[in-house]
Each structure stands twice: as C-alpha cells, then as structure tokens.
C-alpha cells in the first residue's frame, strides 16, 4: 500500500512535466505516509510505530526507498526534493508525532 520511493516520485514528476500538467498548474507532489523508516508494519503495510528519530530530532528516512548521498546520511528525501525543484515542481511532506496517522 505504501509503495512510495525516490524512483516513484521522480517518475511521477517527470510525467507531470512531459504531459504538460505542470505548465497548467499541477506543480505540487504531496507525500503522506511511507517515507520514514518503519520498524513495525501492520499486515496492510501501514507503519504502526512512531518513526525513529536521529539524535538531532529529525525523522529517520527509509534509506531503502530514498537512497542517501552517502552511507549514514539522512538526505535521501532532500535529493528528491532538489530534483523536483530543479524541474519546476514543489513537494509537500506530511508527518505526525503519532504511532499511526
């Protein structure tokens, strides 16, 4: 159910551009669940635990879905956001401090 990844977001973004949708106002990609690292998953694919936080307080991104620029970095989602911005799109990212959303 949460088949979100860097590849899927970039492919979606490229489609918005190639089909002309960006040029008529569809310029946001909104990302809900599925991007943070999840330690416990329900049978429907939903994360059922609060995503782990790094010592600096940032939510830990799922590196398998959003590969970082280098091992140990937590910038995989930033890489995608930078790509979207470079082609004239914007990204919205949702999170919440709950075990489920």
PDB file of C-alpha atoms in Angstrom:
ATOM      1  CA  UNK A   1       0.000   0.000   0.000  1.00  0.00           C
ATOM      2  CA  UNK A   2       2.843   2.442   0.700  1.00  0.00           C
ATOM      3  CA  UNK A   3       4.793   1.896  -2.480  1.00  0.00           C
ATOM      4  CA  UNK A   4       6.481   5.267  -2.280  1.00  0.00           C
ATOM      5  CA  UNK A   5      10.114   5.693  -3.260  1.00  0.00           C
ATOM      6  CA  UNK A   6      12.538   8.153  -4.768  1.00  0.00           C
ATOM      7  CA  UNK A   7      12.101   6.443  -8.114  1.00  0.00           C
ATOM      8  CA  UNK A   8       8.281   6.599  -7.986  1.00  0.00           C
ATOM      9  CA  UNK A   9       8.298  10.292  -7.070  1.00  0.00           C
ATOM     10  CA  UNK A  10      10.777  11.182  -9.809  1.00  0.00           C
ATOM     11  CA  UNK A  11       8.790   9.204 -12.394  1.00  0.00           C
ATOM     12  CA  UNK A  12       5.581  10.953 -11.317  1.00  0.00           C
ATOM     13  CA  UNK A  13       7.309  14.322 -11.517  1.00  0.00           C
ATOM     14  CA  UNK A  14       8.664  13.578 -14.976  1.00  0.00           C
ATOM     15  CA  UNK A  15       5.137  12.650 -16.112  1.00  0.00           C
ATOM     16  CA  UNK A  16       3.721  15.927 -14.807  1.00  0.00           C
ATOM     17  CA  UNK A  17       6.285  17.754 -16.909  1.00  0.00           C
ATOM     18  CA  UNK A  18       6.164  15.587 -20.063  1.00  0.00           C
ATOM     19  CA  UNK A  19       2.352  15.648 -20.259  1.00  0.00           C
ATOM     20  CA  UNK A  20       2.194  19.405 -19.793  1.00  0.00           C
ATOM     21  CA  UNK A  21       0.344  19.212 -16.498  1.00  0.00           C
ATOM     22  CA  UNK A  22       2.989  21.264 -14.699  1.00  0.00           C
ATOM     23  CA  UNK A  23       2.501  24.063 -17.211  1.00  0.00           C
ATOM     24  CA  UNK A  24      -1.235  24.287 -16.486  1.00  0.00           C
ATOM     25  CA  UNK A  25      -0.797  24.498 -12.718  1.00  0.00           C
ATOM     26  CA  UNK A  26      -0.216  20.994 -11.386  1.00  0.00           C
ATOM     27  CA  UNK A  27       3.049  21.796  -9.684  1.00  0.00           C
ATOM     28  CA  UNK A  28       2.863  20.029  -6.310  1.00  0.00           C
ATOM     29  CA  UNK A  29       3.685  16.469  -5.345  1.00  0.00           C
ATOM     30  CA  UNK A  30       2.343  15.724  -1.874  1.00  0.00           C
ATOM     31  CA  UNK A  31       3.890  12.915   0.132  1.00  0.00           C
ATOM     32  CA  UNK A  32       1.998  11.368   3.036  1.00  0.00           C
ATOM     33  CA  UNK A  33       2.997   8.098   4.706  1.00  0.00           C
ATOM     34  CA  UNK A  34       5.643   5.669   3.576  1.00  0.00           C
ATOM     35  CA  UNK A  35       8.802   7.757   3.581  1.00  0.00           C
ATOM     36  CA  UNK A  36      10.086   7.400   7.179  1.00  0.00           C
ATOM     37  CA  UNK A  37      11.908   4.322   8.351  1.00  0.00           C
ATOM     38  CA  UNK A  38       9.374   1.928   9.880  1.00  0.00           C
ATOM     39  CA  UNK A  39      10.320  -0.680  12.451  1.00  0.00           C
ATOM     40  CA  UNK A  40       6.930  -2.439  12.736  1.00  0.00           C
ATOM     41  CA  UNK A  41       4.468  -2.804   9.868  1.00  0.00           C
ATOM     42  CA  UNK A  42       0.831  -3.927  10.010  1.00  0.00           C
ATOM     43  CA  UNK A  43      -0.495  -6.538   7.596  1.00  0.00           C
ATOM     44  CA  UNK A  44      -1.902  -3.756   5.387  1.00  0.00           C
ATOM     45  CA  UNK A  45       1.553  -2.177   5.061  1.00  0.00           C
ATOM     46  CA  UNK A  46       0.919   0.711   7.444  1.00  0.00           C
ATOM     47  CA  UNK A  47       3.645   1.675   9.866  1.00  0.00           C
ATOM     48  CA  UNK A  48       2.394   1.039  13.396  1.00  0.00           C
ATOM     49  CA  UNK A  49       5.219   2.617  15.379  1.00  0.00           C
ATOM     50  CA  UNK A  50       6.457   6.157  15.661  1.00  0.00           C
ATOM     51  CA  UNK A  51       9.280   6.575  13.119  1.00  0.00           C
ATOM     52  CA  UNK A  52      12.690   6.642  14.790  1.00  0.00           C
ATOM     53  CA  UNK A  53      14.354   9.994  15.285  1.00  0.00           C
ATOM     54  CA  UNK A  54      18.003  10.807  14.902  1.00  0.00           C
ATOM     55  CA  UNK A  55      19.950  12.486  17.732  1.00  0.00           C
ATOM     56  CA  UNK A  56      19.267  15.882  16.107  1.00  0.00           C
ATOM     57  CA  UNK A  57      15.496  15.234  16.274  1.00  0.00           C
ATOM     58  CA  UNK A  58      14.947  14.635  12.549  1.00  0.00           C
ATOM     59  CA  UNK A  59      12.754  11.730  11.476  1.00  0.00           C
ATOM     60  CA  UNK A  60      14.864   8.912  10.023  1.00  0.00           C
ATOM     61  CA  UNK A  61      14.150   8.462   6.310  1.00  0.00           C
ATOM     62  CA  UNK A  62      13.850   4.953   4.873  1.00  0.00           C
ATOM     63  CA  UNK A  63      17.200   4.656   3.066  1.00  0.00           C
ATOM     64  CA  UNK A  64      15.983   1.659   1.044  1.00  0.00           C
ATOM     65  CA  UNK A  65      13.235   3.809  -0.506  1.00  0.00           C
ATOM     66  CA  UNK A  66      15.184   7.072  -0.577  1.00  0.00           C
ATOM     67  CA  UNK A  67      18.877   6.282  -1.013  1.00  0.00           C
ATOM     68  CA  UNK A  68      21.154   8.823   0.672  1.00  0.00           C
ATOM     69  CA  UNK A  69      24.082  10.582  -0.946  1.00  0.00           C
ATOM     70  CA  UNK A  70      26.495   8.595   1.255  1.00  0.00           C
ATOM     71  CA  UNK A  71      26.242   5.863   3.902  1.00  0.00           C
ATOM     72  CA  UNK A  72      24.955   7.222   7.193  1.00  0.00           C
ATOM     73  CA  UNK A  73      23.465  10.369   5.687  1.00  0.00           C
ATOM     74  CA  UNK A  74      19.733  11.064   6.078  1.00  0.00           C
ATOM     75  CA  UNK A  75      19.326  13.152   2.916  1.00  0.00           C
ATOM     76  CA  UNK A  76      17.533  10.805   0.514  1.00  0.00           C
ATOM     77  CA  UNK A  77      14.308  12.811   0.582  1.00  0.00           C
ATOM     78  CA  UNK A  78      16.210  16.074   0.142  1.00  0.00           C
ATOM     79  CA  UNK A  79      17.775  14.653  -3.010  1.00  0.00           C
ATOM     80  CA  UNK A  80      14.279  14.025  -4.397  1.00  0.00           C
ATOM     81  CA  UNK A  81      13.070  17.479  -3.322  1.00  0.00           C
ATOM     82  CA  UNK A  82      16.073  19.090  -5.018  1.00  0.00           C
ATOM     83  CA  UNK A  83      15.240  17.191  -8.228  1.00  0.00           C
ATOM     84  CA  UNK A  84      11.596  18.260  -8.124  1.00  0.00           C
ATOM     85  CA  UNK A  85      12.605  21.884  -7.576  1.00  0.00           C
ATOM     86  CA  UNK A  86      15.064  21.692 -10.479  1.00  0.00           C
ATOM     87  CA  UNK A  87      12.225  20.821 -12.878  1.00  0.00           C
ATOM     88  CA  UNK A  88       9.859  23.468 -11.561  1.00  0.00           C
ATOM     89  CA  UNK A  89       7.809  21.420  -9.102  1.00  0.00           C
ATOM     90  CA  UNK A  90       7.202  21.676  -5.369  1.00  0.00           C
ATOM     91  CA  UNK A  91       6.917  18.976  -2.711  1.00  0.00           C
ATOM     92  CA  UNK A  92       4.791  18.772   0.413  1.00  0.00           C
ATOM     93  CA  UNK A  93       5.740  16.272   3.104  1.00  0.00           C
ATOM     94  CA  UNK A  94       3.445  15.124   5.913  1.00  0.00           C
ATOM     95  CA  UNK A  95       4.400  13.675   9.243  1.00  0.00           C
ATOM     96  CA  UNK A  96       2.853  13.492  12.685  1.00  0.00           C
ATOM     97  CA  UNK A  97       4.108  12.659  16.186  1.00  0.00           C
ATOM     98  CA  UNK A  98       1.782   9.655  16.495  1.00  0.00           C
ATOM     99  CA  UNK A  99       2.252   5.911  16.240  1.00  0.00           C
ATOM    100  CA  UNK A 100      -0.245   5.840  13.345  1.00  0.00           C
ATOM    101  CA  UNK A 101      -1.542   8.533  11.019  1.00  0.00           C
TER     102      UNK A 101
END
